[in-house]
PDB file of C-alpha atoms in Angstrom:
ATOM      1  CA  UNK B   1     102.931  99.887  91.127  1.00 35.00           C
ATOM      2  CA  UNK B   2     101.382  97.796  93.680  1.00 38.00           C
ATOM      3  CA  UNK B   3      99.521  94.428  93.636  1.00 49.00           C
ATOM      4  CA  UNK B   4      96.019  94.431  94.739  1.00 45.00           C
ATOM      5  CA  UNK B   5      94.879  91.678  96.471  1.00 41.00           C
ATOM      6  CA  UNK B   6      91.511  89.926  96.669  1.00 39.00           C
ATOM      7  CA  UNK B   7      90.860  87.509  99.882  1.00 41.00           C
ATOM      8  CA  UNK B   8      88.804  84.928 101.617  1.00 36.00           C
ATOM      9  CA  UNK B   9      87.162  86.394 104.166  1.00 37.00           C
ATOM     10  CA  UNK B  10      87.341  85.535 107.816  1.00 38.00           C
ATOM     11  CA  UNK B  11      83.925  83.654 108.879  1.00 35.00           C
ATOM     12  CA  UNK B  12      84.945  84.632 112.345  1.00 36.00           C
ATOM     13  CA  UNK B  13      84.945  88.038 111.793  1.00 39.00           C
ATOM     14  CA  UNK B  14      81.303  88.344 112.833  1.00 36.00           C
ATOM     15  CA  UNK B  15      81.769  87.166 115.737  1.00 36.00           C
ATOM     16  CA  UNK B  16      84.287  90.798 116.909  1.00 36.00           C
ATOM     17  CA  UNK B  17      80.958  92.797 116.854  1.00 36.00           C
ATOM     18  CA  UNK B  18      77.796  91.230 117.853  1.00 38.00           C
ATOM     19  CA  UNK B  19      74.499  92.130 115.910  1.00 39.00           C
ATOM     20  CA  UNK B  20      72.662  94.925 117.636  1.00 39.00           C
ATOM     21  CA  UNK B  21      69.810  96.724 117.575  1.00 37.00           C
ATOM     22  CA  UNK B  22      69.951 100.581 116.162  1.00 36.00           C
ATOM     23  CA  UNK B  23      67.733 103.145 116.061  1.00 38.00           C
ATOM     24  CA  UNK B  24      67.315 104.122 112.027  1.00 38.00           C
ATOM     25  CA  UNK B  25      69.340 107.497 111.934  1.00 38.00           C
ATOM     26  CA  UNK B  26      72.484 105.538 113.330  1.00 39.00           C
ATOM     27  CA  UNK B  27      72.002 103.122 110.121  1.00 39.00           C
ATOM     28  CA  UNK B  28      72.139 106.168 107.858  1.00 38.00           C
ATOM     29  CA  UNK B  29      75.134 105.924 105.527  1.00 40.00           C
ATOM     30  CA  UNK B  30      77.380 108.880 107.347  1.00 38.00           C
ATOM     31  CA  UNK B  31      78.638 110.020 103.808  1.00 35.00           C
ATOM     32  CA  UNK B  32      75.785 112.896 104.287  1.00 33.00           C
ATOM     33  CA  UNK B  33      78.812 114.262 106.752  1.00 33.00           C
ATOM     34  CA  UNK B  34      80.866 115.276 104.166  1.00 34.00           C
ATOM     35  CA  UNK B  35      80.776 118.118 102.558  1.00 32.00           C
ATOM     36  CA  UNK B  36      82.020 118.926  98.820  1.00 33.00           C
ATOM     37  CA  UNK B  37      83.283 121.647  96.936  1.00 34.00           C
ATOM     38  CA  UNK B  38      85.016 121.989  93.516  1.00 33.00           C
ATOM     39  CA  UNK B  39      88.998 121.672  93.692  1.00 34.00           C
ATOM     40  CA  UNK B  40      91.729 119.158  92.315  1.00 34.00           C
ATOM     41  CA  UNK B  41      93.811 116.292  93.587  1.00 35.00           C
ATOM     42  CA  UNK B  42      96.550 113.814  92.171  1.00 32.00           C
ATOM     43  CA  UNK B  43      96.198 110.348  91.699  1.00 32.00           C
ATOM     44  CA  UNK B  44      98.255 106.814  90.888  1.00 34.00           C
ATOM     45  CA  UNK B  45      98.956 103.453  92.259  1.00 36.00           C
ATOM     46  CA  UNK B  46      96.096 100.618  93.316  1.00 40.00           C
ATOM     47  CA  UNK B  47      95.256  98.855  96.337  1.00 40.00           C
ATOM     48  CA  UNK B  48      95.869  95.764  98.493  1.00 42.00           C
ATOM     49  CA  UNK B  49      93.398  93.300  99.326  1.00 43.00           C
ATOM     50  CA  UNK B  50      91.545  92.283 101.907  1.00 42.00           C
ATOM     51  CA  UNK B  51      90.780  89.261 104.565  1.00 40.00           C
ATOM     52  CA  UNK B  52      91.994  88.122 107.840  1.00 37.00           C
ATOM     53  CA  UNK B  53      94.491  85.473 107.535  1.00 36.00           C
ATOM     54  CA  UNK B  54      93.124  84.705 104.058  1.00 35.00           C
ATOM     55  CA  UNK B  55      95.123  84.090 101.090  1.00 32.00           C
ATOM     56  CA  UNK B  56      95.984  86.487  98.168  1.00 33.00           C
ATOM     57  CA  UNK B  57      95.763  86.574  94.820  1.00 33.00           C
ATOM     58  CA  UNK B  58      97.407  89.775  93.248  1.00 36.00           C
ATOM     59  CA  UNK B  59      97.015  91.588  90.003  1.00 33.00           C
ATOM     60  CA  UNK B  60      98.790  94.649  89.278  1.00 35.00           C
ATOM     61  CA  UNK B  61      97.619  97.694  88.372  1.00 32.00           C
ATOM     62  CA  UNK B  62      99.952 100.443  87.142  1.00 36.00           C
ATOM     63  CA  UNK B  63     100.186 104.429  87.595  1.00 39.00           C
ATOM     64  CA  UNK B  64      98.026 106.818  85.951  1.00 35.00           C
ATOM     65  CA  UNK B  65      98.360 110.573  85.033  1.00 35.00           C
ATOM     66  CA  UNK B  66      97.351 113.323  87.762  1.00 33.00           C
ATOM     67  CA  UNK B  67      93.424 114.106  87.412  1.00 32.00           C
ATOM     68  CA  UNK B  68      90.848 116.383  88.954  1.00 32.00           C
ATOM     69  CA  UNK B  69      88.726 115.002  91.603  1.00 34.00           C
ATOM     70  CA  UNK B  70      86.366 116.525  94.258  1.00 36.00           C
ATOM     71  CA  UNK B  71      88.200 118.583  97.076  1.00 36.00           C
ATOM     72  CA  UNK B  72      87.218 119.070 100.913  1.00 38.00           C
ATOM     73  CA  UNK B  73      87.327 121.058 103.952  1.00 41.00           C
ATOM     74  CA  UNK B  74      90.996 121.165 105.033  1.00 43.00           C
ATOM     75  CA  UNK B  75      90.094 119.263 108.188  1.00 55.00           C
ATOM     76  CA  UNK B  76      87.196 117.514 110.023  1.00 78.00           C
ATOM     77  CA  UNK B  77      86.483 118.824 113.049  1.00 79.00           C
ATOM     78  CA  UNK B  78      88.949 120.922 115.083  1.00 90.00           C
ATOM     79  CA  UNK B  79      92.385 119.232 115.432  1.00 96.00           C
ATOM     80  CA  UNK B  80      94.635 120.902 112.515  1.00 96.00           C
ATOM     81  CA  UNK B  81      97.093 118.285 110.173  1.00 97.00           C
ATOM     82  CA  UNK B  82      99.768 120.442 111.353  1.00 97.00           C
ATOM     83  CA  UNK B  83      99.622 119.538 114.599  1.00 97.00           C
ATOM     84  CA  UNK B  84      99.095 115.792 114.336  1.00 98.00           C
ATOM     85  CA  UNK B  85     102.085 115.790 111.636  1.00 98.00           C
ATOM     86  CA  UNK B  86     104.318 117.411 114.404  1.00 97.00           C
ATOM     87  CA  UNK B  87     103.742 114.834 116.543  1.00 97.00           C
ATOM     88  CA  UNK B  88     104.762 111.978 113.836  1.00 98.00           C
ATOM     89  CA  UNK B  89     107.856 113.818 113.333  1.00 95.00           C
ATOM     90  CA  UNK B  90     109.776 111.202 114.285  1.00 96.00           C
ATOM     91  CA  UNK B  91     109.680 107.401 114.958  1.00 97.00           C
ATOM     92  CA  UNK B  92     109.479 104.902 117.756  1.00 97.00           C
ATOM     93  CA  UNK B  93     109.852 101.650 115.779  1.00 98.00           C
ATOM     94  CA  UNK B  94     107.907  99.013 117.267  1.00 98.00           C
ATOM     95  CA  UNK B  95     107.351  96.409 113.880  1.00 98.00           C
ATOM     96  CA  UNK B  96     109.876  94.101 113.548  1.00 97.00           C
ATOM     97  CA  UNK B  97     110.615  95.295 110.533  1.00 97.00           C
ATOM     98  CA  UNK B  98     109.362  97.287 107.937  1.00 98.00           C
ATOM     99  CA  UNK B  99     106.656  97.145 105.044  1.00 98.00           C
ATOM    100  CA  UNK B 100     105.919  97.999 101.588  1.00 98.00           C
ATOM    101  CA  UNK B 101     104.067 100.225 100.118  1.00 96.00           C
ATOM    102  CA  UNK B 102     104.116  98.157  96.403  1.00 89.00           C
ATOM    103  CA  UNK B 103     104.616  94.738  95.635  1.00 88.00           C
ATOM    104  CA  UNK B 104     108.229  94.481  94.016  1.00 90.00           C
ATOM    105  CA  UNK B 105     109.328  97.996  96.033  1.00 91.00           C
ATOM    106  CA  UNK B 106     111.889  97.944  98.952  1.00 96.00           C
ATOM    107  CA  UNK B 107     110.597  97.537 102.836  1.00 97.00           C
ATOM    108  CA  UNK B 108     110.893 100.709 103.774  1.00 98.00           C
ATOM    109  CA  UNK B 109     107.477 101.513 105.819  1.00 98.00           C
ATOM    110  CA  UNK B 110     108.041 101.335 109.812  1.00 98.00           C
ATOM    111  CA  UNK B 111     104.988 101.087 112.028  1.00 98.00           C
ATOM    112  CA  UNK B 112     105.808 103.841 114.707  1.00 98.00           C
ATOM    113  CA  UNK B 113     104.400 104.067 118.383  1.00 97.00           C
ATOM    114  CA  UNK B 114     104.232 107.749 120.410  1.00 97.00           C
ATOM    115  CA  UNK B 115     102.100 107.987 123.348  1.00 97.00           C
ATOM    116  CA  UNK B 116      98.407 106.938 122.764  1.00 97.00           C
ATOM    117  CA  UNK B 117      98.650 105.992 118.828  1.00 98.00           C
ATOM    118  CA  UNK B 118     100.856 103.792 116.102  1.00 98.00           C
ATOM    119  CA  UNK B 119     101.571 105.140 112.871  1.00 98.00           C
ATOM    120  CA  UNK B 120     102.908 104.785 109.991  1.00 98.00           C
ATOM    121  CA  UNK B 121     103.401 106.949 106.667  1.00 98.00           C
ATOM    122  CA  UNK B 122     102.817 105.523 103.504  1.00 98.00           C
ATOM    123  CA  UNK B 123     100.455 105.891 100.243  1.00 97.00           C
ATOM    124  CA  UNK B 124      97.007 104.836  99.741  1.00 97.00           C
ATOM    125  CA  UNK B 125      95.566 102.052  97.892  1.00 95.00           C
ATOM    126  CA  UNK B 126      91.845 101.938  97.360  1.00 96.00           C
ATOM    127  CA  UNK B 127      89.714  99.162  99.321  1.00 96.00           C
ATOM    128  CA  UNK B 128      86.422  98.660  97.505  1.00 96.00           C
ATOM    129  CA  UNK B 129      85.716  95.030  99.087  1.00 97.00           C
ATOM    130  CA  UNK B 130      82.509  94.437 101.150  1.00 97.00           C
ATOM    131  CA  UNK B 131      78.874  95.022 100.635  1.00 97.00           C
ATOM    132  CA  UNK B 132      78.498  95.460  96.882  1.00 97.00           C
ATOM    133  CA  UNK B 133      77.097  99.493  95.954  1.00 97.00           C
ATOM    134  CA  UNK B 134      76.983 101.679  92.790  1.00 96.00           C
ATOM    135  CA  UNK B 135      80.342 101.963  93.385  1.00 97.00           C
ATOM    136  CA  UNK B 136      81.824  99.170  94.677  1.00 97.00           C
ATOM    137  CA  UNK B 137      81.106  96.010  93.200  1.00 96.00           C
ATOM    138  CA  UNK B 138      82.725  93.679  90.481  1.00 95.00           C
ATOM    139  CA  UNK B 139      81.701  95.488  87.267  1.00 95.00           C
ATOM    140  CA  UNK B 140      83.921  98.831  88.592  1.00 95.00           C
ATOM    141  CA  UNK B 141      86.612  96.682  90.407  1.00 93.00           C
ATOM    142  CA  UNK B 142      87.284  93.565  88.802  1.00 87.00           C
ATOM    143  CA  UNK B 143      88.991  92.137  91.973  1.00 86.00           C
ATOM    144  CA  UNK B 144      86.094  93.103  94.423  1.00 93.00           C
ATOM    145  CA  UNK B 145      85.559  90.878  97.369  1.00 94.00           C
ATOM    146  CA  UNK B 146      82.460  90.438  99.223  1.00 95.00           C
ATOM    147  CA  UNK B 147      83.152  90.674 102.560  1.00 97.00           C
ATOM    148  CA  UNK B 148      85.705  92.832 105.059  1.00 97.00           C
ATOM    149  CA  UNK B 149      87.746  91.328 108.090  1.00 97.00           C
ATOM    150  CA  UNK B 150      85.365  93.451 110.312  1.00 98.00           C
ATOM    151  CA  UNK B 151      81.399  93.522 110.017  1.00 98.00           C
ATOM    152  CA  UNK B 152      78.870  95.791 111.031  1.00 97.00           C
ATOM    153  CA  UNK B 153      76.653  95.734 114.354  1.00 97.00           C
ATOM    154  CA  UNK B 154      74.013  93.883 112.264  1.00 97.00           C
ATOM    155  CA  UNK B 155      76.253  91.451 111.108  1.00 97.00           C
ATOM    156  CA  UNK B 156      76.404  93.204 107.378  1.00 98.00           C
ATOM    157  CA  UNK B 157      79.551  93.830 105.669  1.00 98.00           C
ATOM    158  CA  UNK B 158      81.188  97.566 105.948  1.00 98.00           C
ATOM    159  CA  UNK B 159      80.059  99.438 102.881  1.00 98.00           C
ATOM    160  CA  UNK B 160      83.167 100.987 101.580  1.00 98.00           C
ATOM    161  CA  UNK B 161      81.627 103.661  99.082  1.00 98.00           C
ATOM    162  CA  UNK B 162      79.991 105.384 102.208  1.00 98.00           C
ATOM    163  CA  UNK B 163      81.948 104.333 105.632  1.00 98.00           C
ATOM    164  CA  UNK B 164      85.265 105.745 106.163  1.00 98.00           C
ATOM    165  CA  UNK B 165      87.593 103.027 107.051  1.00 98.00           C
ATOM    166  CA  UNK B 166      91.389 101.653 106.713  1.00 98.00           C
ATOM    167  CA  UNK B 167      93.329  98.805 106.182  1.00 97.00           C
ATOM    168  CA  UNK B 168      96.011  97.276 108.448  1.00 98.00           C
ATOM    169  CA  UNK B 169      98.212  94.524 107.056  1.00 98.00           C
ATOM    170  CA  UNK B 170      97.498  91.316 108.461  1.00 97.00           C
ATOM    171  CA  UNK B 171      99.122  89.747 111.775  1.00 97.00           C
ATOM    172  CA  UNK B 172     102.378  88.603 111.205  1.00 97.00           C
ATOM    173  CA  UNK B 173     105.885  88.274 112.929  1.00 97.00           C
ATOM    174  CA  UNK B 174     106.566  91.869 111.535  1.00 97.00           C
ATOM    175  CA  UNK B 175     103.723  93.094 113.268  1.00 98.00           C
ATOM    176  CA  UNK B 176     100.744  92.178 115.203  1.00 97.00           C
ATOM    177  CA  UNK B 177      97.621  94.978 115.244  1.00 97.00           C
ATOM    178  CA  UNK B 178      96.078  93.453 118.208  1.00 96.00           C
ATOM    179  CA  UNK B 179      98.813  93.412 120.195  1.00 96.00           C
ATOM    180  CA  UNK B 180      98.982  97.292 120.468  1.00 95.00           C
ATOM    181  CA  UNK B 181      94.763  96.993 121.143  1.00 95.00           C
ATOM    182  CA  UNK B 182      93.716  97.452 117.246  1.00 97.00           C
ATOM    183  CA  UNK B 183      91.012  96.150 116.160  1.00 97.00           C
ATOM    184  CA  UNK B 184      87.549  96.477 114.459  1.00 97.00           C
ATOM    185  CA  UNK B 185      85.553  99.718 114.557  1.00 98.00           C
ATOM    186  CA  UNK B 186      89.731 101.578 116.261  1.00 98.00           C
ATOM    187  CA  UNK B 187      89.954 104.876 115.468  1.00 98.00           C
ATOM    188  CA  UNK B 188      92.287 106.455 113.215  1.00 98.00           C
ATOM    189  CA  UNK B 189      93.188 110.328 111.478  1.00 98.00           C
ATOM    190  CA  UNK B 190      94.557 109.717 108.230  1.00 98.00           C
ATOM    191  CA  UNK B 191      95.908 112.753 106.986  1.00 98.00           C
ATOM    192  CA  UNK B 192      96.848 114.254 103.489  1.00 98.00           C
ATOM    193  CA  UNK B 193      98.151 117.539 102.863  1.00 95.00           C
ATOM    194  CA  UNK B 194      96.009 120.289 105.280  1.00 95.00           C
ATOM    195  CA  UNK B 195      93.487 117.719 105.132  1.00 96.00           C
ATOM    196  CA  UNK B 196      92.434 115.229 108.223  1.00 97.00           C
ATOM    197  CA  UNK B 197      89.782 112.773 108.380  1.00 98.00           C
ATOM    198  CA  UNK B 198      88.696 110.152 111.070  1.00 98.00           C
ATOM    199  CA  UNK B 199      88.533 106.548 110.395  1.00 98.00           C
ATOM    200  CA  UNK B 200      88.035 103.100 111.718  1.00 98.00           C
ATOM    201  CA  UNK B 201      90.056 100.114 111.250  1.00 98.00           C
ATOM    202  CA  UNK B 202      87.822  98.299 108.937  1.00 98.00           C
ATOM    203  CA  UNK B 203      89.484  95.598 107.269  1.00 98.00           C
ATOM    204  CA  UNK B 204      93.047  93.800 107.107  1.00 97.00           C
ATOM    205  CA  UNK B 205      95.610  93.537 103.873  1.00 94.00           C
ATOM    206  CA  UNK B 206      98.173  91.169 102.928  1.00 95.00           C
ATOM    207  CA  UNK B 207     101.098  91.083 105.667  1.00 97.00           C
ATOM    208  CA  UNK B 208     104.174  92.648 103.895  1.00 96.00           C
ATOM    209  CA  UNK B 209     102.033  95.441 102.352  1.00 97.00           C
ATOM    210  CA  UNK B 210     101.037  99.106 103.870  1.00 98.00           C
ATOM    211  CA  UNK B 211      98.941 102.308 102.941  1.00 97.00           C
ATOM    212  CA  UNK B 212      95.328 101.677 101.986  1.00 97.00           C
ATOM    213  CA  UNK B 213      92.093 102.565 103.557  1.00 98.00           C
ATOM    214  CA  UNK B 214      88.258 102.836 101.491  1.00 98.00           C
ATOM    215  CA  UNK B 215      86.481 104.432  98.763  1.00 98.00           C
ATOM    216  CA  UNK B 216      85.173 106.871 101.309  1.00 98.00           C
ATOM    217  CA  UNK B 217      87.916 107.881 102.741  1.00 98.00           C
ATOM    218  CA  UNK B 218      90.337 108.718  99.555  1.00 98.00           C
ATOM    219  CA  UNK B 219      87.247 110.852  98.199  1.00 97.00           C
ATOM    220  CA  UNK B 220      87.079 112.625 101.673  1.00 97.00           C
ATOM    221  CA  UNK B 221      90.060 113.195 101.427  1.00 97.00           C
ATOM    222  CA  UNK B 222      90.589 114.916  97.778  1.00 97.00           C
ATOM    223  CA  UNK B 223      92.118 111.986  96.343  1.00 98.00           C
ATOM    224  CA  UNK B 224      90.886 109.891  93.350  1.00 97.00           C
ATOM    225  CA  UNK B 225      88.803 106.807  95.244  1.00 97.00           C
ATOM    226  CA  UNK B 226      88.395 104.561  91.744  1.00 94.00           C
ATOM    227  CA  UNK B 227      89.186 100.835  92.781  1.00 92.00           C
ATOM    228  CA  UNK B 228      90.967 100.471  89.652  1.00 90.00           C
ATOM    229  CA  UNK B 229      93.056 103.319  89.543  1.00 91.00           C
ATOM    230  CA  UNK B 230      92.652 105.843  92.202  1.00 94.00           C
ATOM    231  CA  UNK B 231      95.038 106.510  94.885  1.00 96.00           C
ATOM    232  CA  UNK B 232      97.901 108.173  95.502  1.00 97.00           C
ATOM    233  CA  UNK B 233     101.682 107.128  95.775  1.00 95.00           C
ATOM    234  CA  UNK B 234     102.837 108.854  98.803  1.00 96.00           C
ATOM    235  CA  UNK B 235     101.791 111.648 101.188  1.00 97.00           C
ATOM    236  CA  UNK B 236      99.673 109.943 103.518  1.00 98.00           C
ATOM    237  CA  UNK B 237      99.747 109.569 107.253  1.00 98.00           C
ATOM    238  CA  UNK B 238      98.159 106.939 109.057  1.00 98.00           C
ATOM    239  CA  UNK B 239      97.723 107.723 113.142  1.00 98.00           C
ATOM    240  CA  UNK B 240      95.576 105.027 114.535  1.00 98.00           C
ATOM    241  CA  UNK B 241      95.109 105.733 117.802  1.00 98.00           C
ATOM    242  CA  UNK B 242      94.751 103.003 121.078  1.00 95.00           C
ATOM    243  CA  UNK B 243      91.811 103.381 123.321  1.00 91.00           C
ATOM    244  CA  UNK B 244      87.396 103.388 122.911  1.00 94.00           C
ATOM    245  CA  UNK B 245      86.594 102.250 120.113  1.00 97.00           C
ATOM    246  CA  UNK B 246      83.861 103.858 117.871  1.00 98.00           C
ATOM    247  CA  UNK B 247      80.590 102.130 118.586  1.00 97.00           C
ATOM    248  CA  UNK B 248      79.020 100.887 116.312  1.00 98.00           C
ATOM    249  CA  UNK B 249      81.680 100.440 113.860  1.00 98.00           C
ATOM    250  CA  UNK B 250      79.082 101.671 111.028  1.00 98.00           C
ATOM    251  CA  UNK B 251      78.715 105.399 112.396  1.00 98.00           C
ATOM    252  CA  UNK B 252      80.995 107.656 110.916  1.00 97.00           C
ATOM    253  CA  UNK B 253      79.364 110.111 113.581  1.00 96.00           C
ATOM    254  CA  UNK B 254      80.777 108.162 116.609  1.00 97.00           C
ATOM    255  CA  UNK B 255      83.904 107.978 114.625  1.00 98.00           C
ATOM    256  CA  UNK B 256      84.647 111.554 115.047  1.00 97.00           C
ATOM    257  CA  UNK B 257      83.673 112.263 117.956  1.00 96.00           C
ATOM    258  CA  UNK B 258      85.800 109.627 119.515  1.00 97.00           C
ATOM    259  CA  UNK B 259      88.940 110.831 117.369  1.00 97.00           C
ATOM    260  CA  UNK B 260      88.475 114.203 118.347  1.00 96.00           C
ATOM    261  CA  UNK B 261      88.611 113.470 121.825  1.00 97.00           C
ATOM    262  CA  UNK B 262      91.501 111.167 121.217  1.00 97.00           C
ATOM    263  CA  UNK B 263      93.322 113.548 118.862  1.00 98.00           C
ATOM    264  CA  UNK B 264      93.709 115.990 121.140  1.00 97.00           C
ATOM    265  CA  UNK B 265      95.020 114.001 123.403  1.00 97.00           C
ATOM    266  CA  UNK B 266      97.914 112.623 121.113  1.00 98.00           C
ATOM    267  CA  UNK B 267      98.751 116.359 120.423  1.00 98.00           C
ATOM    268  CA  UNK B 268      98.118 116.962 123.871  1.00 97.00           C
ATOM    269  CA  UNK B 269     100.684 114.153 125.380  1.00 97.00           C
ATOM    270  CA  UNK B 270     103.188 114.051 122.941  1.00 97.00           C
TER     271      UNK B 270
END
């Protein structure tokens, strides 16, 4: 069980990417990168919200039985689970203290630090907030929220049906993302099972809660992406790594290619 949590959103969010001019095929929704096939997944739990250093309103949303959903390749691009997994062995503590995965379960999440990344493993929640689609919006997620800490080059929100992105909890005293260079349009390789996909950090959570990223990304990776109950309770690893961001945020494209290069140099260095 974990509250989800809808936000305000920060107006000076904008302001961490500055509008730009792109040529049309970088505007291109980069969920035309994925490719599906028929196979199964498990899902349960629900999502936290959304909104830097806004304030939360949570609803909770309870487990459901395990369902089929769409599976994909075991990996994208080159750098195998097995070998970012090995690396995340073990743990390097560096938030003063730890996080939950559920509102009303124990603190037991650490944010982690090896050379060239924090991590942290956890569940995932779905986030559906930002630019309203088919399927995001407030008919199929009753506690959508317009907007994301982090906006687009053009100044839109991040579309979370099509854009691969995750969640870090807010800054706090436990832990402060910017501090360790995380930001907006930050790399990260979540990882489930055989399965890895690249990420940017797209929007920010409550403070005390851990483990969610978007609608994109659970269905990427094999696991049930509806806002209301998709998810899964555990399983998930979350390696965000420091260094170029992906530019612009909105290009799944520049997303992996950046955490390719910097994947293989976590596995490489650690």
């Amino acid at each position: 069980m974990r509250t989800r949590t809808a936000a305000l959103a920060a107006a000076a969010g904008a302001a961490l990417l500055a509008p730009a001019s792109l040529p049309a095929a970088a505007q291109q929704p980069s969920v035309e990168l994925v490719v599906k096939s028929p196979g199964s997944a498990t899902s349960s739990g629900r999502g936290s919200g959304s909104g830097e250093g806004g304030s939360y309103q949570g609803r909770v949303y309870r487990g459901v039985p395990r369902v089929l959903a769409p599976a994909v390749p075991a990996r994208e691009g080159s750098v195998r689970a097995a070998d970012l997994l090995a690396r995340t062995g073990s743990c390097r503590q560096v938030s003063h203290g730890k996080f939950r995965t559920d509102d009303g379960a124990r603190a037991t999440v650490p944010v982690c630090a090896k050379r060239g990344a924090v991590f942290w493993k956890a569940d995932m929640d779905i986030d559906c907030d930002g630019r309203p689609t088919k399927a995001c919006n407030r008919r199929t997620d009753p506690l959508f929220f317009h907007a994301t800490a982090f906006q687009q080059s053009d100044g839109r929100q991040l579309d979370a049906e099509h854009l691969p992105y995750v969640v870090v909890p807010g800054a706090s005293r436990r832990w402060k993302h910017a501090a360790h260079g995380i930001t907006g349009g930050t790399v990260a390789a979540v990882i489930h099972r055989d399965k890895v996909q690249y990420a940017v950090v797209g929007d920010t959570g409550p403070t005390d809660l851990i483990g969610e990223a978007s609608y994109a990304t659970a269905k990427a990776l094999g696991i049930r992406a509806d806002p209301k109950r998709g998810g899964v309770d555990s399983g998930v690893t979350y390696v965000v790594f420091k260094g170029p961001r992906a530019t612009p945020i909105e290009s799944h494209r520049a997303a992996v290619a950046r955490g390719e290069a910097l994947a293989r140099r976590f596995v490489r260095q650690n």
